[in-house]
PDB file of C-alpha atoms in Angstrom:
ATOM      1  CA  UNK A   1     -79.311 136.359 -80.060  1.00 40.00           C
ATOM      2  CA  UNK A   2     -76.879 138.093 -83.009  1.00 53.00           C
ATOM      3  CA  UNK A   3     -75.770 135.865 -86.047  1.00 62.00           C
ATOM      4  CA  UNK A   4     -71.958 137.263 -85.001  1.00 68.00           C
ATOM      5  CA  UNK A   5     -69.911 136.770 -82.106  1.00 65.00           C
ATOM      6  CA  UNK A   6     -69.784 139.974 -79.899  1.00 69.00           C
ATOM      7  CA  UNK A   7     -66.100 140.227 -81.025  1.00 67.00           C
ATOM      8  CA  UNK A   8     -66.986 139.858 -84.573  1.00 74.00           C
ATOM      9  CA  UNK A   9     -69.487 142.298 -84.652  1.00 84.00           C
ATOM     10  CA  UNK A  10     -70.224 145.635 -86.011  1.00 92.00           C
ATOM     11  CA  UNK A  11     -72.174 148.889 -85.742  1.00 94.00           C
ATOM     12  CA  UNK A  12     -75.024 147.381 -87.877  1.00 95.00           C
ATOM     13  CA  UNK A  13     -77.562 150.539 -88.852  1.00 96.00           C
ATOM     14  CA  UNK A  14     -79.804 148.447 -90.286  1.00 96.00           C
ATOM     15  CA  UNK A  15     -80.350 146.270 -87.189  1.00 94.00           C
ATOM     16  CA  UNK A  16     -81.144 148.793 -84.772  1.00 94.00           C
ATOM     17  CA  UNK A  17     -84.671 146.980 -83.631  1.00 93.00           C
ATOM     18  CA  UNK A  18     -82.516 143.822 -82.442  1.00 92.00           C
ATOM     19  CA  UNK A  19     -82.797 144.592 -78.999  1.00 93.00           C
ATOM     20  CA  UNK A  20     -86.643 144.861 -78.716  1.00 95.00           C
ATOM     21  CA  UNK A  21     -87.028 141.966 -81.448  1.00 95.00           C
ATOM     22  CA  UNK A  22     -84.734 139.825 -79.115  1.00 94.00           C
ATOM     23  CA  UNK A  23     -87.476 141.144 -76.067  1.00 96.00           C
ATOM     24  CA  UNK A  24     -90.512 139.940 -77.769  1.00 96.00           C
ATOM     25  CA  UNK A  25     -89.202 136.685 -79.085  1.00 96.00           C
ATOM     26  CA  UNK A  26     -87.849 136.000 -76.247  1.00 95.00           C
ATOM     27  CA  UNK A  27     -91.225 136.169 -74.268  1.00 95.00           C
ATOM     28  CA  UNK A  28     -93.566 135.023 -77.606  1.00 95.00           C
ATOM     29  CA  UNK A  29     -91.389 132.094 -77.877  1.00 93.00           C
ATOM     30  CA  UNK A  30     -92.755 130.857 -74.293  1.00 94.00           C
ATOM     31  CA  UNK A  31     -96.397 131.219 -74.992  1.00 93.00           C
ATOM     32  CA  UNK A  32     -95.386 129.335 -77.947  1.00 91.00           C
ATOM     33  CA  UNK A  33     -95.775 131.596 -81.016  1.00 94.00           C
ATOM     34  CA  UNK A  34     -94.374 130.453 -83.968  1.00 92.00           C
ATOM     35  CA  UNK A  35     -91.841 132.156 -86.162  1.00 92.00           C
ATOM     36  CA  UNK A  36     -93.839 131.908 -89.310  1.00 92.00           C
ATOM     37  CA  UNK A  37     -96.537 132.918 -87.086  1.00 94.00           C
ATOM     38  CA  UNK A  38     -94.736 136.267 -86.582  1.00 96.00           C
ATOM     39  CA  UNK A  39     -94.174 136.206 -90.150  1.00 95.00           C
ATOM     40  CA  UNK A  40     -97.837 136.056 -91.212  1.00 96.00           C
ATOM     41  CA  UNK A  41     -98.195 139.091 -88.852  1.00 96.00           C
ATOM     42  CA  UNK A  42     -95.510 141.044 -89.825  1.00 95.00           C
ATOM     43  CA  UNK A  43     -97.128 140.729 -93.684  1.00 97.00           C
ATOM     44  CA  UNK A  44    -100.358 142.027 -92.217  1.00 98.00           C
ATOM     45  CA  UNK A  45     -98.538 145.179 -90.692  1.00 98.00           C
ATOM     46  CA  UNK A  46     -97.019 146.138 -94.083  1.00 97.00           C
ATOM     47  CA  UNK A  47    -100.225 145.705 -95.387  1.00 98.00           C
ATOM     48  CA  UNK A  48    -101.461 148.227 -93.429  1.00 98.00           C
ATOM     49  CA  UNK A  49     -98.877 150.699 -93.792  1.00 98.00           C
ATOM     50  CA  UNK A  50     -99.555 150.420 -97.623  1.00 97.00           C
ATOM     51  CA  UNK A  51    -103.400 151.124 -96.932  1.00 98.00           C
ATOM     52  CA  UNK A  52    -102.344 154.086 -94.475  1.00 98.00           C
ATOM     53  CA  UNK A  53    -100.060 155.528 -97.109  1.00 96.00           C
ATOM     54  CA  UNK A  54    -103.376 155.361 -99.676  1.00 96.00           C
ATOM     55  CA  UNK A  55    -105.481 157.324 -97.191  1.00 96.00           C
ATOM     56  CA  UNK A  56    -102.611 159.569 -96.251  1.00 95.00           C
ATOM     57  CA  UNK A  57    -102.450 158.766 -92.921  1.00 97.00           C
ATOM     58  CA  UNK A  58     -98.588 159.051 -93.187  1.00 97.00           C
ATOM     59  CA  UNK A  59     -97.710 158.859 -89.357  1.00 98.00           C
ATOM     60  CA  UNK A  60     -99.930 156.209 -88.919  1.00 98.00           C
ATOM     61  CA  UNK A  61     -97.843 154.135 -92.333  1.00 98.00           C
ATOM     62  CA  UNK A  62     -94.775 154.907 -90.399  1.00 98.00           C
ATOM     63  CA  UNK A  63     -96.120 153.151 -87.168  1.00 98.00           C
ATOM     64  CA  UNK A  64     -97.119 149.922 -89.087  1.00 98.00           C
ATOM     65  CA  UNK A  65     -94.038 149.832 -90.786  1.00 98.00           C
ATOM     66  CA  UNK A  66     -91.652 150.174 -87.779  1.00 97.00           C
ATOM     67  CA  UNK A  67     -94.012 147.258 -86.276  1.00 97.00           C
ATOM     68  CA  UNK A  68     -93.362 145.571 -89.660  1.00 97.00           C
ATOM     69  CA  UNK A  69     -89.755 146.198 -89.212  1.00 96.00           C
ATOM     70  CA  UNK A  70     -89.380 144.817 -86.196  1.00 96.00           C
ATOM     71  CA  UNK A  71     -90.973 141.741 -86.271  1.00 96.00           C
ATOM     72  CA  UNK A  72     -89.029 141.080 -89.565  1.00 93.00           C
ATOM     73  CA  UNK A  73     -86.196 140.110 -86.682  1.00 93.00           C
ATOM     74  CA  UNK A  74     -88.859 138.507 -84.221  1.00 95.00           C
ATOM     75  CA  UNK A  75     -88.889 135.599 -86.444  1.00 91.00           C
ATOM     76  CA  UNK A  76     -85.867 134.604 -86.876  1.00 89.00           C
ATOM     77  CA  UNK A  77     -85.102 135.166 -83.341  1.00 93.00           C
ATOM     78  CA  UNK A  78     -87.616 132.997 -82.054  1.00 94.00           C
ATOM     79  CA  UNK A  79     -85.902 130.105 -84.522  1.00 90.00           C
ATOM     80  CA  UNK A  80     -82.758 130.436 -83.146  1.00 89.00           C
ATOM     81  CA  UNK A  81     -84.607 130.785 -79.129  1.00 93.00           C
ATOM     82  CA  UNK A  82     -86.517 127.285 -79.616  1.00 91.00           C
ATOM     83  CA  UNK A  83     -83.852 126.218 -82.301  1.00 88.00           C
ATOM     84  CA  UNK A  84     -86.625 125.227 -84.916  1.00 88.00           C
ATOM     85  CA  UNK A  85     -85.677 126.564 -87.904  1.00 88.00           C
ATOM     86  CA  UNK A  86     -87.993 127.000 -90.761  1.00 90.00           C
ATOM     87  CA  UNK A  87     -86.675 126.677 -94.134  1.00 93.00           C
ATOM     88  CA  UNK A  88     -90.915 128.083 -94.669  1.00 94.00           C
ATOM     89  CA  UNK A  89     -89.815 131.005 -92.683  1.00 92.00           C
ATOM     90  CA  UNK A  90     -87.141 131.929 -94.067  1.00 91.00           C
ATOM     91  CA  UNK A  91     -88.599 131.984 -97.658  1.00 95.00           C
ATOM     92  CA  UNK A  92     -91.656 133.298 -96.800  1.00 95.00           C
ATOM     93  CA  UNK A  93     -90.147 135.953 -94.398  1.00 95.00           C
ATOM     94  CA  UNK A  94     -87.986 137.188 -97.871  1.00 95.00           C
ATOM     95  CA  UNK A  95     -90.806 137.156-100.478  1.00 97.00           C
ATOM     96  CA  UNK A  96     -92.970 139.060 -98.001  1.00 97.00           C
ATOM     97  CA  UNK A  97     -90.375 142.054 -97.966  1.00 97.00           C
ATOM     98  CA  UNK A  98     -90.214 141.573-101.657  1.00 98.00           C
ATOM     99  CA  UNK A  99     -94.272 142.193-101.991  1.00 97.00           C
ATOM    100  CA  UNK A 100     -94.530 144.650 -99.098  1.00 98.00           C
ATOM    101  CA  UNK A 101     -91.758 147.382-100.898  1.00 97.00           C
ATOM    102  CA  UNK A 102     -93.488 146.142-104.093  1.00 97.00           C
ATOM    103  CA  UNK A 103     -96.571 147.363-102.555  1.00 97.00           C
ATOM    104  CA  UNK A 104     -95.362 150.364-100.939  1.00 96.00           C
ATOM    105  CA  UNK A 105     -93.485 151.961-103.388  1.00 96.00           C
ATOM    106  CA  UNK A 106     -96.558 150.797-106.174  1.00 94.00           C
ATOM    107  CA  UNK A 107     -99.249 152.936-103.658  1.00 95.00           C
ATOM    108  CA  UNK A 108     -96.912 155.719-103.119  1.00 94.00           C
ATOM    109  CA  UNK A 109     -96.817 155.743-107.386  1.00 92.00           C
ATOM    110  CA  UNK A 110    -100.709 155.361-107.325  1.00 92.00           C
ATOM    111  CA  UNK A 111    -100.903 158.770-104.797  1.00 89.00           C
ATOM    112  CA  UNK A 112     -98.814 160.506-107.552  1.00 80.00           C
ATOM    113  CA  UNK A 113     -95.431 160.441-105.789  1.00 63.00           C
ATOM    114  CA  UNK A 114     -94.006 159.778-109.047  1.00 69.00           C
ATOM    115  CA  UNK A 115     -93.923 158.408-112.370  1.00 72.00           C
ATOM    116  CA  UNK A 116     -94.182 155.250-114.291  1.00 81.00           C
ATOM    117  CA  UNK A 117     -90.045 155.347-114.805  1.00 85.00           C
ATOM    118  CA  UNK A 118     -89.356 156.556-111.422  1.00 90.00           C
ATOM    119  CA  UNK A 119     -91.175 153.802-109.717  1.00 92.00           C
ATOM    120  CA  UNK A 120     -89.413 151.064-111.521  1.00 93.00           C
ATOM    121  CA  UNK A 121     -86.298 152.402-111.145  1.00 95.00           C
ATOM    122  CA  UNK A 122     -86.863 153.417-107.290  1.00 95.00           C
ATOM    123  CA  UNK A 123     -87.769 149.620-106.817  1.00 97.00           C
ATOM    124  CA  UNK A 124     -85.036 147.828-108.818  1.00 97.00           C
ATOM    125  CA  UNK A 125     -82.780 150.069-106.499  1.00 97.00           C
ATOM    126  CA  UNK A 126     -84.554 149.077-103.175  1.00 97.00           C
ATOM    127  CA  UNK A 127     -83.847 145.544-104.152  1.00 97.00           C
ATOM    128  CA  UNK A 128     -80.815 145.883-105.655  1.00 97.00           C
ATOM    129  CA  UNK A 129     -79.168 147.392-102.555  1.00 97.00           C
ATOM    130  CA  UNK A 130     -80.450 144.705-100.448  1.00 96.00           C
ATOM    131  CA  UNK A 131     -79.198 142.659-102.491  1.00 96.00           C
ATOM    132  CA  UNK A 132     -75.436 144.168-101.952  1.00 97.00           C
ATOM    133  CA  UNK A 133     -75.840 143.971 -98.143  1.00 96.00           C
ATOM    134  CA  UNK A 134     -76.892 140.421 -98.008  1.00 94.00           C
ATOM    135  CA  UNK A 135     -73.846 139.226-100.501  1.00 95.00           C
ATOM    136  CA  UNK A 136     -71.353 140.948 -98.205  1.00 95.00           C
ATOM    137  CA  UNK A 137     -72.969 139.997 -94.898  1.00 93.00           C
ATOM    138  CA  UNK A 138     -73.329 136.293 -95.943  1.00 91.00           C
ATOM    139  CA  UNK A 139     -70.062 136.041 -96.791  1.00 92.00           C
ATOM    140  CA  UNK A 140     -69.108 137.138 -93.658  1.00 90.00           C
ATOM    141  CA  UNK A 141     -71.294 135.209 -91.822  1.00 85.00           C
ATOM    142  CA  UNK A 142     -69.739 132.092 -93.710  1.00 81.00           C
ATOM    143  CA  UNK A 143     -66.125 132.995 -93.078  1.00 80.00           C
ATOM    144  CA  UNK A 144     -66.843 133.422 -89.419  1.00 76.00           C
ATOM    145  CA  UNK A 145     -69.412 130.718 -88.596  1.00 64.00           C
ATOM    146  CA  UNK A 146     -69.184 128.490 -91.603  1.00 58.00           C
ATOM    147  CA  UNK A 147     -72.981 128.860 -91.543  1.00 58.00           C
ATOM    148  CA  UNK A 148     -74.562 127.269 -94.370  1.00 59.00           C
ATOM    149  CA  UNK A 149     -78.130 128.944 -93.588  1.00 61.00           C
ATOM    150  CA  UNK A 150     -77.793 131.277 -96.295  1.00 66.00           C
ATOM    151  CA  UNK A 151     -76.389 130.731 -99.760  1.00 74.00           C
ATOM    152  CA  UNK A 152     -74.809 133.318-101.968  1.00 80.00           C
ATOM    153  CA  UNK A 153     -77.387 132.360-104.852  1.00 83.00           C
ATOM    154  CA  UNK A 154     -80.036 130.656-103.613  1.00 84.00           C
ATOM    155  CA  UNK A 155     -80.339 128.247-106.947  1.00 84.00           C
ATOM    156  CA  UNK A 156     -80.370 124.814-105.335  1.00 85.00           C
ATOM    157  CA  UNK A 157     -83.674 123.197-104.083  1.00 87.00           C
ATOM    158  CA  UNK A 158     -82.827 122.944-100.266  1.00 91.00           C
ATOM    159  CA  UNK A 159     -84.024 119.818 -98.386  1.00 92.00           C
ATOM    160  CA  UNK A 160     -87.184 120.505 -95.936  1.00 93.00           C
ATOM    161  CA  UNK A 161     -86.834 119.962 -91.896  1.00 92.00           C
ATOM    162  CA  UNK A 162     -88.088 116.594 -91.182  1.00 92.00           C
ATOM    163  CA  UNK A 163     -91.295 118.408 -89.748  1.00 92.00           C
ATOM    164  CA  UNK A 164     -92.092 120.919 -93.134  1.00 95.00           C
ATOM    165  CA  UNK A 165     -93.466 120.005 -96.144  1.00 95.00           C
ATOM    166  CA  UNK A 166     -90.862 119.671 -99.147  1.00 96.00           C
ATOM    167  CA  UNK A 167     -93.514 120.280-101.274  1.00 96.00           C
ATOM    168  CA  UNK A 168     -94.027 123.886 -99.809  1.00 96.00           C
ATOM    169  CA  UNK A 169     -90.154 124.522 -99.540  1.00 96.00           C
ATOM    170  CA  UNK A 170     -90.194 123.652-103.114  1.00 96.00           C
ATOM    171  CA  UNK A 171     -92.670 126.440-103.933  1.00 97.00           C
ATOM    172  CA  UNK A 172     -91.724 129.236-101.541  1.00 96.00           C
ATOM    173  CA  UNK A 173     -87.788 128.382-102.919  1.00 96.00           C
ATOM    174  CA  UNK A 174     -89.434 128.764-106.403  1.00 96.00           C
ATOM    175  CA  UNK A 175     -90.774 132.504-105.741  1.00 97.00           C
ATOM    176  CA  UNK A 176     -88.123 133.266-103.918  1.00 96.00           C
ATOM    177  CA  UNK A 177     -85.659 132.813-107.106  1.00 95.00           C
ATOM    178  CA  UNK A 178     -87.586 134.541-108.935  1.00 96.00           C
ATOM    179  CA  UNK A 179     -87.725 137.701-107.374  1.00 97.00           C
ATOM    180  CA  UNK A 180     -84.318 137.495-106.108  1.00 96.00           C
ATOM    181  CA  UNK A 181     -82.049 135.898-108.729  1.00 95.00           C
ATOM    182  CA  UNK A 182     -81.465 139.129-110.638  1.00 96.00           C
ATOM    183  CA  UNK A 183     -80.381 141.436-108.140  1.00 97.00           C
ATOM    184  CA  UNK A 184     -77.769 138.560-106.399  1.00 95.00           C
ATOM    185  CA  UNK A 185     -76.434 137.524-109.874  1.00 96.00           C
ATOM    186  CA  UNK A 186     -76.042 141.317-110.707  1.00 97.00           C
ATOM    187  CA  UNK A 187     -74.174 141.852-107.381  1.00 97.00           C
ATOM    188  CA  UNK A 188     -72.068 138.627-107.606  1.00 96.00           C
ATOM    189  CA  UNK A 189     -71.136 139.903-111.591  1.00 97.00           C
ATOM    190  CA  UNK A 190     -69.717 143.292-110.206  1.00 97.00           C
ATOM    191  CA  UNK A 191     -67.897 141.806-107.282  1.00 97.00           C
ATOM    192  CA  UNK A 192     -67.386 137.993-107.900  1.00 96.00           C
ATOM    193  CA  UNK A 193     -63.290 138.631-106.310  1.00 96.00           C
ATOM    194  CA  UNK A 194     -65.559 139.000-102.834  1.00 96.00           C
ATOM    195  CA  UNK A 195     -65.218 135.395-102.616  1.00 93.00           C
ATOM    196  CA  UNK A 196     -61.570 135.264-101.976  1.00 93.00           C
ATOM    197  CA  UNK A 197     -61.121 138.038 -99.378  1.00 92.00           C
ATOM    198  CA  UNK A 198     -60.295 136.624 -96.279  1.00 87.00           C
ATOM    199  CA  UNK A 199     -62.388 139.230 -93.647  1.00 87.00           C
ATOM    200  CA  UNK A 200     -64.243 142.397 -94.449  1.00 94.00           C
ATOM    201  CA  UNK A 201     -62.460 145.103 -91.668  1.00 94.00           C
ATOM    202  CA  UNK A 202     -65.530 146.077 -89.406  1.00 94.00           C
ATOM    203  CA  UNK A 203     -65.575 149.815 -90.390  1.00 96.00           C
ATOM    204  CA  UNK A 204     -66.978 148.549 -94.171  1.00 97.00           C
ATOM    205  CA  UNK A 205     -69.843 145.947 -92.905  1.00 96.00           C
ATOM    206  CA  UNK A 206     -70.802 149.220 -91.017  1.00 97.00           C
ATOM    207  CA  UNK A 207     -71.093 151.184 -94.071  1.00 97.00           C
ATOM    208  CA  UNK A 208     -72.568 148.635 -95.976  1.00 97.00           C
ATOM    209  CA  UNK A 209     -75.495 148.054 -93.453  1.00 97.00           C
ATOM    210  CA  UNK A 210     -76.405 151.607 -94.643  1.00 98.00           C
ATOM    211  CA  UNK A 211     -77.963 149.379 -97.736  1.00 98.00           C
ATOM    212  CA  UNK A 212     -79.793 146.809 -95.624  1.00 97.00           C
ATOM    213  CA  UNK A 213     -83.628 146.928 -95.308  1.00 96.00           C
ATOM    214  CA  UNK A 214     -83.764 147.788 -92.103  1.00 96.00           C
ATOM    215  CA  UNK A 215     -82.415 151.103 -92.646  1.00 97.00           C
ATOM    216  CA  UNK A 216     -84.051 151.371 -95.495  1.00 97.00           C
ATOM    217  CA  UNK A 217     -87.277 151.232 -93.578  1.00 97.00           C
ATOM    218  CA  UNK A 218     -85.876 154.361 -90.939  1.00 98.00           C
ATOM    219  CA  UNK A 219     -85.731 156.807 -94.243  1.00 98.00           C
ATOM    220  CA  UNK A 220     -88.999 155.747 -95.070  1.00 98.00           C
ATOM    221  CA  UNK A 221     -90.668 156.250 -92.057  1.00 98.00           C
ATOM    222  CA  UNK A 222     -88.452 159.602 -90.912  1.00 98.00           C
ATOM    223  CA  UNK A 223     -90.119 160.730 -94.431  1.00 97.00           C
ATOM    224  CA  UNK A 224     -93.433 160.016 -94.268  1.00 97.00           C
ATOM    225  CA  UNK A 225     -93.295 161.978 -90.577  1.00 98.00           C
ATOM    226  CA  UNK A 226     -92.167 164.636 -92.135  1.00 97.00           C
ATOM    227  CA  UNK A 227     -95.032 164.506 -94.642  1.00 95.00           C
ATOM    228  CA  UNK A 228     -92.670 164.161 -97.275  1.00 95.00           C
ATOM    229  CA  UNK A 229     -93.806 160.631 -99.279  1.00 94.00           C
ATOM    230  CA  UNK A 230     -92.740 161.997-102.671  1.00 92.00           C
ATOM    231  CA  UNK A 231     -89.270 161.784-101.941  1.00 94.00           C
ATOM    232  CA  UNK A 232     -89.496 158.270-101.138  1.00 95.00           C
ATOM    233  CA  UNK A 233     -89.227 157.121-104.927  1.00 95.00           C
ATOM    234  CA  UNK A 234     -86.111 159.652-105.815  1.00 94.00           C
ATOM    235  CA  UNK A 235     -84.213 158.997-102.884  1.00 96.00           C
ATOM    236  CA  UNK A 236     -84.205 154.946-103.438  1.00 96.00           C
ATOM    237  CA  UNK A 237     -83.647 155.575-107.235  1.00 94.00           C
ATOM    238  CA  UNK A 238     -80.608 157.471-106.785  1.00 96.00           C
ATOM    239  CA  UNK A 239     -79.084 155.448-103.628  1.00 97.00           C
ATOM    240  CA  UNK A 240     -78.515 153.122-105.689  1.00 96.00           C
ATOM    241  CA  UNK A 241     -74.963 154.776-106.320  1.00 97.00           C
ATOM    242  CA  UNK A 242     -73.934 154.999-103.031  1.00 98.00           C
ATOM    243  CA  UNK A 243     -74.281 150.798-103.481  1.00 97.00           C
ATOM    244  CA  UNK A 244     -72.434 151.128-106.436  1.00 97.00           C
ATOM    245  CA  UNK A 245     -69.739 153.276-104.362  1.00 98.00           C
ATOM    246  CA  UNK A 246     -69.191 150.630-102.015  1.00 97.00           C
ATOM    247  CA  UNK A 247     -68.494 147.977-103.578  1.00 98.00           C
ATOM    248  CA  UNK A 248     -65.530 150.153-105.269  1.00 98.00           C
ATOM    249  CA  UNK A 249     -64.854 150.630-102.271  1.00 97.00           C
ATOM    250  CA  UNK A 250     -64.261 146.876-101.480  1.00 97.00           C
ATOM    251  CA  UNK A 251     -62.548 146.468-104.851  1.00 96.00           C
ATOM    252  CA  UNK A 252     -59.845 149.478-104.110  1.00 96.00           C
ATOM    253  CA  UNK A 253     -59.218 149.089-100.432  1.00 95.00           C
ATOM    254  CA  UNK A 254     -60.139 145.448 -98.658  1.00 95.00           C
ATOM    255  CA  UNK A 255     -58.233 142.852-100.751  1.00 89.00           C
TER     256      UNK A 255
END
């Protein structure tokens, strides 16, 4: 069940699990699983991708992570299946992929992948180019749907569902802003004119999904098959520019 209409959308490379996520919701949601449920699980699967990375049992780390990866879209499939969404979920479903690369990328440092330096600046650039990919693809998803699910800064205290706690909401929203305001604020500073643009062609949402998560996840994995976990660090320190490249690219070319 996509966010876009099927004439709207685009070659998304970070969304490539959709199709199985969309196959296990779809049957989870009728033995009544819950999406936070999925959540919970999918916290417990990049735990132990983190643990298989510390053992170097790198194939293995890949596995969990793929799982992790997948049910990152289970959740929020099954909300949309039994149309129950979770203001819960959805915070809880962010600040879990916030601790799980936090966790990653802080074992891979602990195996001597890299340095001190290295690791900070490998994770400010994980989250960072998340953070591009979610500015651009909300904004499209507003313009299209006039969806009001996602905000482009996240600063106001939402209002629970009648059936979550507001006092939970207010918490989760809490953490959330805190380990998410710097990177959207950062990306809203260097392209604030994204506002006003009227549709992003389909060709750049494509290239852009080359900074969502989900890809992010594939080099991961492809490198830790190929026994290759040091490069993890460099290669999300440095891809940073390629983030940096599209969004000139937005500025020059899609007015």
């Amino acid at each position: 069940m996509p966010k876009l209409s099927k004439d709207d959308s685009f070659i998304d490379f970070s969304d490539y699990g959709r199709p199985v996520a969309t196959f296990l919701a779809f049957h989870l949601s009728r033995i009544k699983i819950t999406a936070v449920e999925v959540t919970i699980v999918f916290l417990l699967a990049g735990l132990l991708c983190a643990y298989c990375i510390y053992i170097n049992e790198l194939v293995w780390a890949a596995v969990f992570l793929m799982i992790k990866n997948i049910l990152d879209a289970v959740d929020g499939e099954i909300a949309r299946i039994t149309q129950h969404p979770s203001l819960i979920g959805r915070y809880l479903d962010s600040v879990f992929d916030f601790i799980i690369n936090l966790l990653i990328f802080s074992t891979l440092f602990l195996t001597g992948a890299a340095s001190n330096s290295l690791l900070l600046w490998a994770f400010l650039g994980i989250e960072f180019q998340c953070s591009i990919y979610n500015y651009y693809y909300v904004i499209l998803r507003r313009r299209l749907n006039n969806e009001e699910t996602s905000r482009i800064i996240e600063y106001r205290k939402p209002i629970a569902y009648h059936y979550e706690s507001q006092k939970i909401v207010n918490v989760l929203h809490a953490i959330f802003l805190s380990f998410y305001i710097i990177f959207d604020l950062a990306v809203l500073y260097l392209d604030k004119q994204a506002l006003f643009v009227r549709a992003f062609p389909q060709w750049f949402m494509s290239l852009i999904s080359l900074l969502g998560l989900g890809f992010q996840l594939l080099v991961i994995c492809v490198l830790l098959c190929l026994g290759l976990p040091e490069m993890i660090l460099p290669f999300f320190a440095w891809y940073s520019v390629f983030g940096i490249f599209v969004i000139l690219v937005r500025k020059l070319f899609i007015r």
